[in-house]
Amino acid sequence: EESIETGYAFLREAKPGDKVFKSNDDDDGEEIKDSDGATFPVILHDDKVKRATASTINATMVTKTHLVNVDELEMAFGHKFGYSMYIASNRETKGLGIQNRYCKYPNVLCLDYDDFTYDSSDHENDIEEVVLRVREAMLNQFHVLQNVEMDTNRAIERLKEMEKTTVIMENRPFEVHEPRFGIHGGHRNRGDSIESPVPRPHRSYQPSSVSFVHLTSLYSVKDCDARFCPYGQDQSVAVTSMQRARDKSKKASSVTLATSVLSGDGIAVPDDFVRLPDLNRSTTTEYPYLSPQKDLPFINDVFSNLRLASPDMKPYDYVVYTNADIIVREDFYDVISVAIEQGYDAFTINRQTISKGVGDDENSDTYRLYTAEDLDIIYKTSGDIHPGTDCFVMKRSIFDGLDMGNLFLGYPPFGKLMLAQIEHLAKSFT
């Protein structure tokens, strides 16, 4: 309780010269001597630089950071807590802040810096108004707080105490931090020569050096729309998103895209995908009595073909499997690298479902279907949370241990059974 009330935590990257401690009881810290070693996040807390973990972050109720990639922060730390909330202080007038798409997330509140600043010369009257304004914004955005008792008076008094501390720290060196509120020296009147504390686009930390093969099972569509050929709309956009994410990755050379298609369906394999051995059976050949007839592949055949081709492929450490209609963001491979860096050998990523086009009425003349050219628009779209499992990331040894029997793609319970096997085989799953 004492650390929650008085402690201070600031999340940033490790950097050369840091002496990083694993815990308060650690007397020897690990010194970071070069930039190659500075690839993990640390917490400044109790006058020590510590590795950022659930326990070090939980030492205070609030952690401040200049790292503004919410996806990476959530992937690295969010799953370690029951619920995590992000409040961004944006300075729109200076073009400083997080990407607008994050502001649409249900656990992110974006405030403009000017909306909660106050006149330091008349702070007695302004502070109460600011606290009440921020409290209302938090309650409106984070419904989980509706039943949480908030001590507004205590918050006002705490902010007044912080204001007094700020005055004391004005003439201290910028590198000096006050331990209770985390205020650094020269916080005011420092000019433009000192780095601004306002969040801005910033590299968080480098993705891990592991290599991936991203596997999916593609198929061509007869009489396809010219905008999407040789696929339907969903596959056309999904394939382009995979290519874009690979090309935009900080470790693009470590990403291999691969697919296994039914025999005679080679047109469905893009030139930059590895074509695995063709599938020689489907639900049509094995279950001819089923109606309606569909050429659905067996997932075990897809997996087996990757294993057969592996000796002739570029080496890989992890397998990513997604259904053929899953669109990935352009930082997808770097984000999953962050999770792997945290020690997970398998995990799933739940999808959001978006509309198929632009416009509210599909029957309207102005309605337009999304194409692969619309990825930038799609990335800014706020989708609906989907409970199903469509994206799996697993260590190669786990993938090699999967046995999906005669389950075929396209229908339940494929996702749930695959998830159950992965959870059983994984040592660290989320």
CSV table of C-alpha atoms in Angstrom, one decimal:
chain,number,residue,atom,x,y,z
A,1,GLU,CA,0.0,0.0,0.0
A,2,GLU,CA,2.8,2.4,0.8
A,3,SER,CA,4.4,1.9,-2.6
A,4,ILE,CA,1.1,2.4,-4.3
A,5,GLU,CA,0.6,5.7,-2.5
A,6,THR,CA,4.1,7.1,-2.7
A,7,GLY,CA,5.9,5.2,-5.4
A,8,TYR,CA,6.7,6.4,-8.9
A,9,ALA,CA,7.0,4.3,-12.1
A,10,PHE,CA,8.2,5.4,-15.5
A,11,LEU,CA,8.3,2.9,-18.4
A,12,ARG,CA,11.0,3.3,-21.1
A,13,GLU,CA,13.5,1.4,-23.1
A,14,ALA,CA,16.7,0.2,-21.6
A,15,LYS,CA,19.7,2.2,-22.8
A,16,PRO,CA,23.5,1.9,-22.6
A,17,GLY,CA,24.8,2.9,-19.2
A,18,ASP,CA,21.7,1.7,-17.3
A,19,LYS,CA,22.3,-0.6,-14.4
A,20,VAL,CA,19.2,-2.8,-14.5
A,21,PHE,CA,18.0,-4.7,-11.3
A,22,LYS,CA,15.7,-7.6,-11.3
A,23,SER,CA,14.1,-6.7,-8.0
A,24,ASN,CA,14.6,-4.5,-4.9
A,25,ASP,CA,16.5,-7.4,-3.4
A,26,ASP,CA,19.0,-7.6,-6.3
A,27,ASP,CA,22.2,-5.9,-5.2
A,28,ASP,CA,24.2,-6.5,-8.4
A,29,GLY,CA,22.4,-5.0,-11.4
A,30,GLU,CA,23.2,-5.8,-15.0
A,31,GLU,CA,24.9,-2.9,-16.7
A,32,ILE,CA,23.9,-2.2,-20.3
A,33,LYS,CA,27.1,-1.5,-22.2
A,34,ASP,CA,26.0,-1.1,-25.8
A,35,SER,CA,22.9,-0.4,-27.8
A,36,ASP,CA,22.6,-4.0,-29.0
A,37,GLY,CA,21.7,-5.0,-25.5
A,38,ALA,CA,19.1,-2.3,-25.0
A,39,THR,CA,16.1,-4.0,-26.5
A,40,PHE,CA,13.8,-4.5,-23.5
A,41,PRO,CA,11.6,-2.2,-21.5
A,42,VAL,CA,12.5,-1.1,-18.0
A,43,ILE,CA,10.8,0.6,-15.1
A,44,LEU,CA,12.3,3.5,-13.1
A,45,HIS,CA,11.0,3.0,-9.6
A,46,ASP,CA,12.4,3.5,-6.1
A,47,ASP,CA,15.5,5.1,-7.6
A,48,LYS,CA,16.3,1.9,-9.4
A,49,VAL,CA,16.1,0.8,-13.0
A,50,LYS,CA,14.3,-2.6,-13.1
A,51,ARG,CA,13.2,-4.9,-15.8
A,52,ALA,CA,9.5,-4.2,-16.6
A,53,THR,CA,7.4,-7.1,-15.4
A,54,ALA,CA,3.9,-7.5,-14.0
A,55,SER,CA,5.3,-7.1,-10.4
A,56,THR,CA,7.3,-4.0,-11.1
A,57,ILE,CA,4.5,-2.3,-12.9
A,58,ASN,CA,2.1,-3.3,-10.2
A,59,ALA,CA,4.3,-1.5,-7.6
A,60,THR,CA,2.3,1.6,-8.5
A,61,MET,CA,-1.2,2.1,-9.7
A,62,VAL,CA,-0.2,4.4,-12.5
A,63,THR,CA,2.8,4.1,-14.8
A,64,LYS,CA,3.9,6.9,-17.1
A,65,THR,CA,5.6,6.2,-20.4
A,66,HIS,CA,6.6,8.0,-23.6
A,67,LEU,CA,6.1,4.7,-25.5
A,68,VAL,CA,3.0,5.2,-27.5
A,69,ASN,CA,2.4,1.9,-29.4
A,70,VAL,CA,-0.6,0.7,-27.5
A,71,ASP,CA,-0.7,-2.6,-29.3
A,72,GLU,CA,2.9,-3.4,-28.3
A,73,LEU,CA,2.3,-2.3,-24.7
A,74,GLU,CA,-0.9,-4.4,-24.5
A,75,MET,CA,0.8,-7.5,-26.0
A,76,ALA,CA,3.8,-7.2,-23.6
A,77,PHE,CA,1.9,-6.4,-20.4
A,78,GLY,CA,-1.9,-6.1,-20.8
A,79,HIS,CA,-2.6,-9.8,-20.4
A,80,LYS,CA,-0.8,-9.9,-17.1
A,81,PHE,CA,-3.5,-7.8,-15.4
A,82,GLY,CA,-7.2,-8.3,-15.1
A,83,TYR,CA,-7.8,-5.0,-16.9
A,84,SER,CA,-5.4,-2.4,-18.2
A,85,MET,CA,-6.4,1.2,-19.1
A,86,TYR,CA,-4.4,3.6,-21.2
A,87,ILE,CA,-4.8,7.4,-20.9
A,88,ALA,CA,-3.0,9.4,-23.6
A,89,SER,CA,-2.0,13.0,-23.2
A,90,ASN,CA,-2.0,14.4,-26.8
A,91,ARG,CA,-0.9,17.8,-27.9
A,92,GLU,CA,-2.9,18.3,-31.1
A,93,THR,CA,-1.6,21.8,-31.6
A,94,LYS,CA,1.9,20.5,-31.8
A,95,GLY,CA,1.1,17.3,-33.6
A,96,LEU,CA,2.2,15.2,-30.7
A,97,GLY,CA,0.3,12.1,-29.6
A,98,ILE,CA,-0.7,8.5,-30.2
A,99,GLN,CA,-2.2,7.3,-33.5
A,100,ASN,CA,-5.9,8.2,-33.8
A,101,ARG,CA,-6.9,4.5,-34.2
A,102,TYR,CA,-5.8,3.8,-30.7
A,103,CYS,CA,-8.3,6.3,-29.4
A,104,LYS,CA,-11.1,4.1,-30.6
A,105,TYR,CA,-10.0,1.2,-28.4
A,106,PRO,CA,-12.4,0.6,-25.5
A,107,ASN,CA,-9.5,0.6,-22.9
A,108,VAL,CA,-7.9,3.8,-24.2
A,109,LEU,CA,-8.9,7.3,-23.3
A,110,CYS,CA,-7.4,10.2,-25.3
A,111,LEU,CA,-7.3,13.6,-23.7
A,112,ASP,CA,-5.8,16.7,-25.2
A,113,TYR,CA,-3.1,18.2,-23.1
A,114,ASP,CA,-4.8,21.6,-23.0
A,115,ASP,CA,-8.0,20.0,-21.6
A,116,PHE,CA,-6.4,19.1,-18.2
A,117,THR,CA,-3.7,21.7,-17.7
A,118,TYR,CA,-4.2,24.5,-15.2
A,119,ASP,CA,-2.8,27.9,-14.4
A,120,SER,CA,0.1,27.3,-12.0
A,121,SER,CA,-0.3,30.9,-10.6
A,122,ASP,CA,-3.9,30.2,-9.7
A,123,HIS,CA,-3.8,26.5,-9.2
A,124,GLU,CA,-6.0,26.4,-6.1
A,125,ASN,CA,-9.1,27.1,-8.1
A,126,ASP,CA,-8.2,25.3,-11.3
A,127,ILE,CA,-7.1,22.0,-9.9
A,128,GLU,CA,-10.5,21.0,-8.6
A,129,GLU,CA,-12.1,21.7,-12.0
A,130,VAL,CA,-9.4,19.7,-13.8
A,131,VAL,CA,-9.8,16.7,-11.5
A,132,LEU,CA,-13.5,16.6,-12.0
A,133,ARG,CA,-13.2,16.9,-15.7
A,134,VAL,CA,-10.7,14.0,-16.0
A,135,ARG,CA,-12.8,11.9,-13.6
A,136,GLU,CA,-15.9,12.3,-15.8
A,137,ALA,CA,-13.9,11.4,-18.9
A,138,MET,CA,-12.6,8.3,-17.3
A,139,LEU,CA,-16.0,7.1,-16.1
A,140,ASN,CA,-17.5,7.7,-19.6
A,141,GLN,CA,-14.7,5.7,-21.3
A,142,PHE,CA,-14.0,3.0,-18.8
A,143,HIS,CA,-17.3,1.4,-17.7
A,144,VAL,CA,-15.4,-0.9,-15.4
A,145,LEU,CA,-14.8,2.1,-13.1
A,146,GLN,CA,-18.5,2.8,-12.6
A,147,ASN,CA,-18.6,0.8,-9.4
A,148,VAL,CA,-15.2,1.9,-8.1
A,149,GLU,CA,-15.3,4.4,-5.3
A,150,MET,CA,-13.2,7.5,-6.2
A,151,ASP,CA,-11.9,9.9,-3.6
A,152,THR,CA,-12.0,13.1,-5.5
A,153,ASN,CA,-10.9,15.3,-2.6
A,154,ARG,CA,-7.9,13.1,-2.0
A,155,ALA,CA,-7.0,13.4,-5.7
A,156,ILE,CA,-7.3,17.2,-5.5
A,157,GLU,CA,-5.0,17.4,-2.4
A,158,ARG,CA,-2.5,15.1,-4.0
A,159,LEU,CA,-2.3,17.3,-7.1
A,160,LYS,CA,-1.8,20.3,-4.9
A,161,GLU,CA,1.1,18.6,-3.2
A,162,MET,CA,2.5,17.7,-6.6
A,163,GLU,CA,2.3,21.4,-7.6
A,164,LYS,CA,4.4,22.4,-4.6
A,165,THR,CA,6.9,19.7,-5.5
A,166,THR,CA,7.1,21.0,-9.1
A,167,VAL,CA,8.0,24.4,-7.8
A,168,ILE,CA,10.9,22.9,-5.7
A,169,MET,CA,12.1,20.9,-8.7
A,170,GLU,CA,12.2,23.9,-11.2
A,171,ASN,CA,15.8,24.7,-10.7
A,172,ARG,CA,17.1,21.1,-10.3
A,173,PRO,CA,19.0,19.3,-13.2
A,174,PHE,CA,16.7,17.7,-15.7
A,175,GLU,CA,18.2,14.2,-15.0
A,176,VAL,CA,17.1,14.4,-11.3
A,177,HIS,CA,13.7,12.7,-10.5
A,178,GLU,CA,11.7,13.3,-7.4
A,179,PRO,CA,10.6,9.8,-6.1
A,180,ARG,CA,7.0,10.4,-5.1
A,181,PHE,CA,5.5,12.0,-8.1
A,182,GLY,CA,8.3,11.3,-10.7
A,183,ILE,CA,8.8,15.0,-11.5
A,184,HIS,CA,12.1,15.7,-13.1
A,185,GLY,CA,14.2,18.8,-12.6
A,186,GLY,CA,13.6,21.8,-14.8
A,187,HIS,CA,10.1,20.6,-15.6
A,188,ARG,CA,9.0,24.1,-16.4
A,189,ASN,CA,10.7,26.9,-18.3
A,190,ARG,CA,13.2,24.6,-19.9
A,191,GLY,CA,12.9,25.8,-23.5
A,192,ASP,CA,13.1,23.6,-26.6
A,193,SER,CA,16.5,22.2,-25.9
A,194,ILE,CA,15.3,19.5,-23.6
A,195,GLU,CA,13.3,16.5,-24.7
A,196,SER,CA,9.6,17.1,-24.3
A,197,PRO,CA,7.8,14.8,-21.9
A,198,VAL,CA,4.7,14.7,-24.0
A,199,PRO,CA,4.1,11.3,-25.7
A,200,ARG,CA,5.2,11.2,-29.3
A,201,PRO,CA,5.7,8.5,-31.9
A,202,HIS,CA,8.6,6.5,-30.6
A,203,ARG,CA,10.3,3.1,-31.2
A,204,SER,CA,9.4,0.9,-28.3
A,205,TYR,CA,11.9,-1.9,-28.5
A,206,GLN,CA,13.2,-4.1,-31.3
A,207,PRO,CA,11.3,-7.3,-32.2
A,208,SER,CA,13.0,-10.6,-31.4
A,209,SER,CA,15.3,-12.3,-33.8
A,210,VAL,CA,13.1,-15.3,-34.3
A,211,SER,CA,11.9,-16.3,-37.8
A,212,PHE,CA,8.3,-17.1,-38.8
A,213,VAL,CA,6.5,-19.0,-41.5
A,214,HIS,CA,2.9,-17.7,-41.9
A,215,LEU,CA,0.7,-20.5,-43.1
A,216,THR,CA,-2.7,-20.3,-44.6
A,217,SER,CA,-4.8,-22.3,-47.1
A,218,LEU,CA,-5.8,-20.3,-50.1
A,219,TYR,CA,-8.2,-21.2,-52.9
A,220,SER,CA,-9.4,-19.6,-56.2
A,221,VAL,CA,-12.9,-18.4,-56.8
A,222,LYS,CA,-14.7,-19.3,-60.0
A,223,ASP,CA,-16.3,-16.3,-61.9
A,224,CYS,CA,-14.5,-14.0,-59.5
A,225,ASP,CA,-15.0,-10.2,-59.4
A,226,ALA,CA,-12.2,-8.6,-61.5
A,227,ARG,CA,-11.3,-6.4,-58.4
A,228,PHE,CA,-10.4,-9.5,-56.4
A,229,CYS,CA,-9.4,-12.3,-58.8
A,230,PRO,CA,-8.3,-15.0,-58.4
A,231,TYR,CA,-10.0,-14.7,-55.0
A,232,GLY,CA,-13.1,-13.4,-53.4
A,233,GLN,CA,-13.0,-10.1,-51.6
A,234,ASP,CA,-12.0,-11.5,-48.2
A,235,GLN,CA,-8.9,-13.4,-49.4
A,236,SER,CA,-7.8,-10.7,-51.8
A,237,VAL,CA,-7.6,-8.1,-48.9
A,238,ALA,CA,-6.1,-10.7,-46.5
A,239,VAL,CA,-3.3,-11.8,-48.8
A,240,THR,CA,-2.3,-8.2,-49.5
A,241,SER,CA,-2.3,-7.4,-45.8
A,242,MET,CA,0.1,-10.3,-45.1
A,243,GLN,CA,2.5,-9.1,-47.9
A,244,ARG,CA,2.4,-5.6,-46.6
A,245,ALA,CA,3.0,-6.7,-43.0
A,246,ARG,CA,6.0,-8.7,-44.1
A,247,ASP,CA,7.4,-5.8,-46.1
A,248,LYS,CA,6.9,-3.3,-43.3
A,249,SER,CA,8.4,-5.6,-40.6
A,250,LYS,CA,11.6,-4.5,-39.0
A,251,LYS,CA,12.7,-8.1,-39.6
A,252,ALA,CA,11.1,-8.7,-43.0
A,253,SER,CA,13.7,-11.2,-44.0
A,254,SER,CA,12.7,-13.5,-41.1
A,255,VAL,CA,9.1,-13.8,-42.4
A,256,THR,CA,8.1,-16.5,-44.9
A,257,LEU,CA,4.6,-16.6,-46.3
A,258,ALA,CA,3.4,-20.1,-47.3
A,259,THR,CA,0.3,-21.9,-48.5
A,260,SER,CA,-0.9,-25.3,-49.6
A,261,VAL,CA,-3.7,-25.5,-52.2
A,262,LEU,CA,-5.8,-28.2,-53.8
A,263,SER,CA,-4.2,-29.8,-56.9
A,264,GLY,CA,-4.9,-27.8,-60.0
A,265,ASP,CA,-5.5,-24.5,-58.0
A,266,GLY,CA,-2.0,-23.1,-58.4
A,267,ILE,CA,-3.4,-19.8,-59.6
A,268,ALA,CA,-4.3,-19.1,-56.0
A,269,VAL,CA,-0.6,-19.0,-54.9
A,270,PRO,CA,1.0,-15.5,-55.0
A,271,ASP,CA,4.4,-15.3,-56.6
A,272,ASP,CA,6.0,-14.3,-53.2
A,273,PHE,CA,4.5,-17.2,-51.3
A,274,VAL,CA,6.2,-20.6,-50.8
A,275,ARG,CA,4.0,-23.1,-52.6
A,276,LEU,CA,3.9,-26.2,-50.4
A,277,PRO,CA,3.0,-29.6,-51.8
A,278,ASP,CA,-0.5,-29.6,-53.2
A,279,LEU,CA,-3.4,-31.1,-51.3
A,280,ASN,CA,-4.6,-34.4,-52.9
A,281,ARG,CA,-7.9,-34.8,-51.0
A,282,SER,CA,-10.8,-32.8,-49.8
A,283,THR,CA,-14.3,-33.2,-48.4
A,284,THR,CA,-15.5,-33.8,-51.9
A,285,THR,CA,-13.2,-36.8,-52.5
A,286,GLU,CA,-13.6,-38.3,-49.0
A,287,TYR,CA,-17.3,-37.5,-48.3
A,288,PRO,CA,-19.0,-37.5,-51.7
A,289,TYR,CA,-22.4,-38.0,-50.0
A,290,LEU,CA,-22.3,-34.7,-48.2
A,291,SER,CA,-24.6,-31.9,-49.4
A,292,PRO,CA,-23.9,-29.3,-50.5
A,293,GLN,CA,-20.6,-30.4,-52.1
A,294,LYS,CA,-17.6,-28.2,-51.2
A,295,ASP,CA,-13.9,-28.7,-51.8
A,296,LEU,CA,-12.8,-28.1,-48.2
A,297,PRO,CA,-9.2,-29.1,-47.3
A,298,PHE,CA,-8.3,-31.2,-44.2
A,299,ILE,CA,-6.2,-29.0,-41.8
A,300,ASN,CA,-3.9,-31.9,-41.0
A,301,ASP,CA,-2.9,-32.2,-44.7
A,302,VAL,CA,-2.0,-28.5,-44.8
A,303,PHE,CA,0.1,-28.9,-41.7
A,304,SER,CA,1.8,-32.1,-43.0
A,305,ASN,CA,2.7,-30.4,-46.2
A,306,LEU,CA,4.6,-27.7,-44.3
A,307,ARG,CA,6.5,-30.3,-42.4
A,308,LEU,CA,7.3,-32.2,-45.6
A,309,ALA,CA,8.6,-29.0,-47.3
A,310,SER,CA,10.5,-27.6,-44.3
A,311,PRO,CA,13.9,-29.2,-45.1
A,312,ASP,CA,14.0,-27.2,-48.4
A,313,MET,CA,12.7,-24.0,-46.9
A,314,LYS,CA,14.3,-21.1,-45.1
A,315,PRO,CA,14.6,-22.2,-41.4
A,316,TYR,CA,11.8,-21.0,-39.1
A,317,ASP,CA,11.3,-20.9,-35.3
A,318,TYR,CA,7.6,-20.2,-35.1
A,319,VAL,CA,4.5,-21.0,-37.1
A,320,VAL,CA,1.7,-18.5,-37.6
A,321,TYR,CA,-1.6,-19.9,-38.8
A,322,THR,CA,-4.5,-17.8,-39.9
A,323,ASN,CA,-7.7,-18.5,-41.7
A,324,ALA,CA,-7.7,-17.2,-45.3
A,325,ASP,CA,-10.0,-14.2,-44.5
A,326,ILE,CA,-7.9,-12.7,-41.7
A,327,ILE,CA,-6.5,-9.2,-42.4
A,328,VAL,CA,-3.4,-8.5,-40.3
A,329,ARG,CA,-2.1,-5.0,-39.4
A,330,GLU,CA,1.2,-3.9,-40.9
A,331,ASP,CA,3.0,-4.2,-37.6
A,332,PHE,CA,1.7,-7.7,-37.1
A,333,TYR,CA,5.0,-9.6,-37.2
A,334,ASP,CA,6.8,-7.1,-35.0
A,335,VAL,CA,4.0,-7.2,-32.4
A,336,ILE,CA,4.0,-11.0,-32.1
A,337,SER,CA,7.8,-10.8,-31.9
A,338,VAL,CA,7.3,-8.7,-28.7
A,339,ALA,CA,5.1,-11.4,-27.2
A,340,ILE,CA,7.7,-14.0,-28.0
A,341,GLU,CA,10.4,-11.8,-26.4
A,342,GLN,CA,8.3,-12.0,-23.2
A,343,GLY,CA,8.7,-15.8,-23.1
A,344,TYR,CA,5.5,-17.1,-24.7
A,345,ASP,CA,5.9,-20.2,-26.8
A,346,ALA,CA,2.2,-20.1,-28.0
A,347,PHE,CA,-0.6,-17.7,-28.1
A,348,THR,CA,-3.7,-16.7,-30.0
A,349,ILE,CA,-4.9,-13.3,-31.2
A,350,ASN,CA,-8.6,-12.6,-31.4
A,351,ARG,CA,-10.0,-10.8,-34.4
A,352,GLN,CA,-12.3,-7.8,-34.8
A,353,THR,CA,-15.0,-8.1,-37.5
A,354,ILE,CA,-15.3,-5.1,-39.8
A,355,SER,CA,-17.9,-4.3,-42.5
A,356,LYS,CA,-17.2,-5.3,-46.1
A,357,GLY,CA,-17.3,-1.8,-47.5
A,358,VAL,CA,-17.7,1.9,-47.1
A,359,GLY,CA,-21.2,3.2,-46.4
A,360,ASP,CA,-24.1,2.3,-44.1
A,361,ASP,CA,-26.5,0.8,-46.6
A,362,GLU,CA,-25.2,-2.1,-48.8
A,363,ASN,CA,-28.1,-1.4,-51.2
A,364,SER,CA,-27.2,2.2,-51.7
A,365,ASP,CA,-25.6,3.5,-54.9
A,366,THR,CA,-22.8,5.1,-52.8
A,367,TYR,CA,-21.9,1.8,-51.1
A,368,ARG,CA,-18.5,0.5,-52.1
A,369,LEU,CA,-16.8,-2.8,-51.2
A,370,TYR,CA,-13.3,-2.6,-49.7
A,371,THR,CA,-10.4,-3.7,-51.9
A,372,ALA,CA,-6.8,-4.3,-51.2
A,373,GLU,CA,-6.2,-0.7,-52.1
A,374,ASP,CA,-8.2,0.3,-49.0
A,375,LEU,CA,-5.9,-1.2,-46.3
A,376,ASP,CA,-5.1,2.2,-44.8
A,377,ILE,CA,-8.9,2.9,-44.4
A,378,ILE,CA,-9.5,-0.6,-43.0
A,379,TYR,CA,-6.7,-0.1,-40.4
A,380,LYS,CA,-8.5,3.0,-39.1
A,381,THR,CA,-11.8,1.2,-38.8
A,382,SER,CA,-13.1,0.2,-35.4
A,383,GLY,CA,-14.4,-3.4,-35.6
A,384,ASP,CA,-16.6,-5.5,-33.4
A,385,ILE,CA,-14.8,-8.0,-31.0
A,386,HIS,CA,-15.2,-11.6,-32.3
A,387,PRO,CA,-15.1,-14.5,-29.7
A,388,GLY,CA,-13.8,-17.1,-32.2
A,389,THR,CA,-10.2,-18.2,-32.7
A,390,ASP,CA,-8.7,-17.5,-36.1
A,391,CYS,CA,-5.0,-16.6,-35.5
A,392,PHE,CA,-2.5,-19.0,-33.8
A,393,VAL,CA,1.1,-18.4,-33.1
A,394,MET,CA,3.2,-21.3,-31.9
A,395,LYS,CA,6.7,-22.5,-31.5
A,396,ARG,CA,7.8,-25.0,-34.2
A,397,SER,CA,8.0,-27.9,-31.7
A,398,ILE,CA,4.4,-27.3,-30.7
A,399,PHE,CA,3.3,-27.2,-34.3
A,400,ASP,CA,5.1,-30.4,-35.0
A,401,GLY,CA,3.1,-32.0,-32.2
A,402,LEU,CA,-0.3,-31.1,-33.5
A,403,ASP,CA,-2.6,-33.9,-34.7
A,404,MET,CA,-5.9,-32.6,-36.1
A,405,GLY,CA,-7.2,-36.0,-37.4
A,406,ASN,CA,-9.8,-35.6,-40.1
A,407,LEU,CA,-11.0,-32.1,-39.2
A,408,PHE,CA,-11.6,-29.9,-42.2
A,409,LEU,CA,-11.5,-26.2,-42.6
A,410,GLY,CA,-14.5,-23.9,-42.9
A,411,TYR,CA,-16.7,-25.2,-40.1
A,412,PRO,CA,-16.5,-25.7,-36.3
A,413,PRO,CA,-15.1,-27.2,-34.1
A,414,PHE,CA,-11.7,-26.8,-35.9
A,415,GLY,CA,-10.7,-23.6,-33.9
A,416,LYS,CA,-11.6,-24.9,-30.5
A,417,LEU,CA,-9.9,-28.3,-30.9
A,418,MET,CA,-6.7,-26.7,-32.3
A,419,LEU,CA,-6.7,-24.3,-29.3
A,420,ALA,CA,-7.1,-27.1,-26.9
A,421,GLN,CA,-4.1,-29.0,-28.3
A,422,ILE,CA,-1.9,-25.9,-28.4
A,423,GLU,CA,-2.7,-25.1,-24.8
A,424,HIS,CA,-1.8,-28.7,-23.8
A,425,LEU,CA,1.5,-28.7,-25.6
A,426,ALA,CA,2.6,-25.2,-24.7
A,427,LYS,CA,4.7,-24.4,-21.6
A,428,SER,CA,3.8,-20.7,-21.6
A,429,PHE,CA,0.5,-19.9,-23.3
A,430,THR,CA,-1.7,-16.8,-23.5
